[in-house]
Amino acid sequence: MPKIIIPANGWRPRPYQMPAWAAWEKGIKRSLLVWHRRAGKDELSLQKFAVASQLRPANYWHCLPHYEQARKAIWEAVNPHTGKKRIDEVFPMEIRKRTDNSSMVVEFKTGSVYRVVGSDNPDSLVGAPPLGIAFSEWAISNPSAWGLLQPILLENGGWADFITTPRGRNHVHGMLKMARERPTTWFSQVLTVDDTGQV
């Protein structure tokens, strides 16, 4: 049986993604990435889930503003460069135990579970405690979801990514100010197309 290397398919962070990846590897447990569209925000979080799921058996959640949006943007999304579904590229079948398309869940042979969820019903997020969460499109997500889940991550030492494109002065604005004041516990970054060179 061939050896599976994670991250799979030769993935490596792009140069501008490397500071965020390195901060996570160093143990920074909170990350706020305000990056332009197509900068690879969800891709970076998916790769973190792939690595974390193999290192520590736990629940990992990818949370988008709406459950159906999560299905389209993450679960059913196809990489236009390869023609493969994003989750299939990131989570090779060889490391999976079971995949449930209806509930958008991947169970791994390690015992970890990756789940795609929506913040449109925060009460539904209470239950099996996650160790890692990515709040995608955080600027248009329900911020009360973080209020419910933050105590769980504080208790179990888990991590959270807040990834978004800019959407004016909202809860992201206040969070960015706070994150910049706490560089030892938060990684924060704002990137435009001029910063990344990605179009």
Tab-separated table of C-alpha atoms in Angstrom:
chain	number	residue	atom	x	y	z
A	1	MET	CA	0.000	0.000	0.000
A	2	PRO	CA	1.506	3.367	-1.023
A	3	LYS	CA	2.412	5.891	1.664
A	4	ILE	CA	0.046	8.873	1.839
A	5	ILE	CA	1.648	12.239	2.551
A	6	ILE	CA	-0.452	15.007	4.093
A	7	PRO	CA	-0.875	17.697	2.817
A	8	ALA	CA	-1.769	15.617	-0.232
A	9	ASN	CA	-1.101	16.135	-3.934
A	10	GLY	CA	2.101	18.079	-3.297
A	11	TRP	CA	0.252	21.054	-1.787
A	12	ARG	CA	2.396	23.751	-0.204
A	13	PRO	CA	1.324	27.185	1.069
A	14	ARG	CA	1.749	29.973	-1.442
A	15	PRO	CA	4.442	32.464	-0.327
A	16	TYR	CA	1.898	34.955	1.017
A	17	GLN	CA	0.038	32.138	2.838
A	18	MET	CA	3.193	30.954	4.575
A	19	PRO	CA	3.095	33.405	7.541
A	20	ALA	CA	-0.421	32.227	8.478
A	21	TRP	CA	0.554	28.559	8.129
A	22	ALA	CA	3.757	29.081	10.132
A	23	ALA	CA	1.868	30.871	12.922
A	24	TRP	CA	-0.484	27.872	13.211
A	25	GLU	CA	2.433	25.442	13.274
A	26	LYS	CA	4.006	27.499	16.078
A	27	GLY	CA	0.859	27.122	18.157
A	28	ILE	CA	-0.990	30.406	17.551
A	29	LYS	CA	-4.586	29.324	18.151
A	30	ARG	CA	-6.501	32.289	16.705
A	31	SER	CA	-6.157	33.567	13.164
A	32	LEU	CA	-7.973	36.371	11.337
A	33	LEU	CA	-7.307	36.495	7.604
A	34	VAL	CA	-8.936	39.352	5.696
A	35	TRP	CA	-7.875	38.385	2.206
A	36	HIS	CA	-9.246	39.223	-1.235
A	37	ARG	CA	-11.292	36.738	-3.241
A	38	ARG	CA	-9.419	33.773	-4.759
A	39	ALA	CA	-6.495	34.184	-2.338
A	40	GLY	CA	-6.962	30.631	-1.030
A	41	LYS	CA	-8.504	31.242	2.392
A	42	ASP	CA	-10.644	28.095	2.471
A	43	GLU	CA	-7.892	26.096	0.800
A	44	LEU	CA	-5.516	26.978	3.633
A	45	SER	CA	-8.075	26.004	6.273
A	46	LEU	CA	-8.867	22.714	4.502
A	47	GLN	CA	-5.185	21.816	4.517
A	48	LYS	CA	-4.987	22.598	8.242
A	49	PHE	CA	-7.914	20.237	8.820
A	50	ALA	CA	-6.170	17.517	6.794
A	51	VAL	CA	-3.016	17.761	8.895
A	52	ALA	CA	-4.759	18.192	12.255
A	53	SER	CA	-7.133	15.279	11.630
A	54	GLN	CA	-4.174	12.930	11.297
A	55	LEU	CA	-2.242	14.256	14.283
A	56	ARG	CA	-4.981	14.467	16.915
A	57	PRO	CA	-8.292	12.591	16.788
A	58	ALA	CA	-11.008	15.193	17.281
A	59	ASN	CA	-13.936	17.002	15.656
A	60	TYR	CA	-13.094	19.687	13.096
A	61	TRP	CA	-15.686	22.082	11.668
A	62	HIS	CA	-15.742	24.230	8.533
A	63	CYS	CA	-18.434	26.828	9.251
A	64	LEU	CA	-19.962	29.063	6.597
A	65	PRO	CA	-22.708	31.687	7.020
A	66	HIS	CA	-25.411	29.350	5.669
A	67	TYR	CA	-25.612	25.578	5.596
A	68	GLU	CA	-26.552	25.403	1.902
A	69	GLN	CA	-23.817	27.875	1.041
A	70	ALA	CA	-21.387	25.539	2.813
A	71	ARG	CA	-22.491	22.684	0.574
A	72	LYS	CA	-21.859	24.683	-2.595
A	73	ALA	CA	-18.689	26.489	-1.564
A	74	ILE	CA	-16.874	23.646	0.192
A	75	TRP	CA	-18.481	20.226	-0.102
A	76	GLU	CA	-19.409	20.309	-3.797
A	77	ALA	CA	-16.756	22.766	-4.997
A	78	VAL	CA	-14.563	21.589	-7.862
A	79	ASN	CA	-11.012	22.801	-8.432
A	80	PRO	CA	-11.176	24.375	-11.926
A	81	HIS	CA	-7.496	23.553	-12.519
A	82	THR	CA	-7.806	19.805	-11.851
A	83	GLY	CA	-11.511	19.005	-12.274
A	84	LYS	CA	-11.525	17.270	-8.870
A	85	LYS	CA	-13.680	18.078	-5.848
A	86	ARG	CA	-11.792	20.126	-3.286
A	87	ILE	CA	-12.475	17.739	-0.426
A	88	ASP	CA	-11.243	14.794	-2.502
A	89	GLU	CA	-7.960	16.550	-3.229
A	90	VAL	CA	-7.415	17.498	0.406
A	91	PHE	CA	-8.729	14.310	2.058
A	92	PRO	CA	-7.537	11.298	0.018
A	93	MET	CA	-9.800	8.238	0.173
A	94	GLU	CA	-6.941	6.240	1.690
A	95	ILE	CA	-7.141	8.207	4.966
A	96	ARG	CA	-10.951	8.109	5.200
A	97	LYS	CA	-13.117	5.621	7.030
A	98	ARG	CA	-16.475	6.952	5.838
A	99	THR	CA	-17.935	9.866	3.859
A	100	ASP	CA	-21.531	11.010	4.356
A	101	ASN	CA	-22.663	13.306	1.536
A	102	SER	CA	-26.056	14.087	3.029
A	103	SER	CA	-24.646	15.468	6.298
A	104	MET	CA	-21.321	16.653	4.794
A	105	VAL	CA	-19.127	14.602	7.119
A	106	VAL	CA	-15.819	12.836	6.607
A	107	GLU	CA	-14.711	10.298	9.209
A	108	PHE	CA	-11.025	9.450	9.170
A	109	LYS	CA	-9.279	6.210	10.094
A	110	THR	CA	-7.584	8.100	12.921
A	111	GLY	CA	-10.970	8.695	14.591
A	112	SER	CA	-11.165	12.360	13.592
A	113	VAL	CA	-14.330	13.809	12.053
A	114	TYR	CA	-14.496	16.750	9.626
A	115	ARG	CA	-17.916	18.389	9.335
A	116	VAL	CA	-19.230	21.242	7.171
A	117	VAL	CA	-21.745	23.407	9.072
A	118	GLY	CA	-23.567	26.751	8.884
A	119	SER	CA	-23.670	29.598	11.405
A	120	ASP	CA	-27.244	30.478	10.377
A	121	ASN	CA	-28.526	28.291	13.238
A	122	PRO	CA	-26.001	28.750	16.078
A	123	ASP	CA	-27.929	26.534	18.507
A	124	SER	CA	-27.371	23.581	16.164
A	125	LEU	CA	-23.621	23.963	16.687
A	126	VAL	CA	-23.819	22.974	20.334
A	127	GLY	CA	-22.967	19.310	20.772
A	128	ALA	CA	-19.843	17.321	19.944
A	129	PRO	CA	-17.079	19.780	20.819
A	130	PRO	CA	-14.721	20.754	17.969
A	131	LEU	CA	-10.969	21.106	18.397
A	132	GLY	CA	-10.566	23.232	15.265
A	133	ILE	CA	-12.995	25.561	13.482
A	134	ALA	CA	-12.709	27.676	10.346
A	135	PHE	CA	-15.325	30.429	10.154
A	136	SER	CA	-15.410	31.145	6.424
A	137	GLU	CA	-16.849	34.456	5.142
A	138	TRP	CA	-16.768	35.610	8.743
A	139	ALA	CA	-17.888	39.151	7.840
A	140	ILE	CA	-21.344	37.867	6.867
A	141	SER	CA	-21.543	35.057	9.445
A	142	ASN	CA	-23.582	35.173	12.627
A	143	PRO	CA	-21.064	36.326	15.280
A	144	SER	CA	-23.066	34.651	18.039
A	145	ALA	CA	-21.709	31.327	16.711
A	146	TRP	CA	-18.286	32.319	18.055
A	147	GLY	CA	-19.823	33.319	21.365
A	148	LEU	CA	-21.221	29.799	21.735
A	149	LEU	CA	-18.095	27.966	20.612
A	150	GLN	CA	-15.303	30.047	22.131
A	151	PRO	CA	-15.667	28.512	25.637
A	152	ILE	CA	-15.325	25.012	24.158
A	153	LEU	CA	-12.053	25.892	22.424
A	154	LEU	CA	-10.732	27.598	25.542
A	155	GLU	CA	-11.450	24.466	27.524
A	156	ASN	CA	-9.919	21.981	25.092
A	157	GLY	CA	-7.064	24.164	23.802
A	158	GLY	CA	-8.518	24.239	20.299
A	159	TRP	CA	-7.918	26.666	17.445
A	160	ALA	CA	-10.097	28.900	15.278
A	161	ASP	CA	-9.588	30.555	11.903
A	162	PHE	CA	-11.697	33.543	10.894
A	163	ILE	CA	-11.360	33.979	7.133
A	164	THR	CA	-13.161	36.589	5.092
A	165	THR	CA	-13.143	39.178	2.377
A	166	PRO	CA	-13.612	42.798	3.530
A	167	ARG	CA	-17.251	43.872	3.952
A	168	GLY	CA	-17.073	47.337	5.534
A	169	ARG	CA	-17.174	48.207	9.238
A	170	ASN	CA	-18.710	45.248	11.030
A	171	HIS	CA	-17.664	42.697	13.649
A	172	VAL	CA	-14.538	41.910	11.599
A	173	HIS	CA	-13.343	45.491	12.015
A	174	GLY	CA	-13.484	45.254	15.806
A	175	MET	CA	-11.944	41.775	15.817
A	176	LEU	CA	-9.054	42.940	13.630
A	177	LYS	CA	-8.295	45.797	16.018
A	178	MET	CA	-8.334	43.384	18.966
A	179	ALA	CA	-6.194	40.782	17.149
A	180	ARG	CA	-3.536	43.353	16.280
A	181	GLU	CA	-3.274	44.234	19.948
A	182	ARG	CA	-2.592	40.552	20.836
A	183	PRO	CA	0.152	39.363	18.456
A	184	THR	CA	1.291	36.586	20.800
A	185	THR	CA	-2.087	34.847	20.761
A	186	TRP	CA	-3.568	36.031	17.439
A	187	PHE	CA	-2.269	36.027	13.871
A	188	SER	CA	-3.965	38.691	11.754
A	189	GLN	CA	-3.375	39.753	8.188
A	190	VAL	CA	-5.040	41.922	5.551
A	191	LEU	CA	-4.071	41.161	1.946
A	192	THR	CA	-5.182	42.816	-1.281
A	193	VAL	CA	-4.557	41.711	-4.873
A	194	ASP	CA	-1.587	44.096	-4.900
A	195	ASP	CA	-0.100	42.197	-1.951
A	196	THR	CA	-0.515	38.704	-3.403
A	197	GLY	CA	-0.285	39.220	-7.155
A	198	GLN	CA	-3.206	36.789	-7.521
A	199	VAL	CA	-6.047	37.722	-9.871
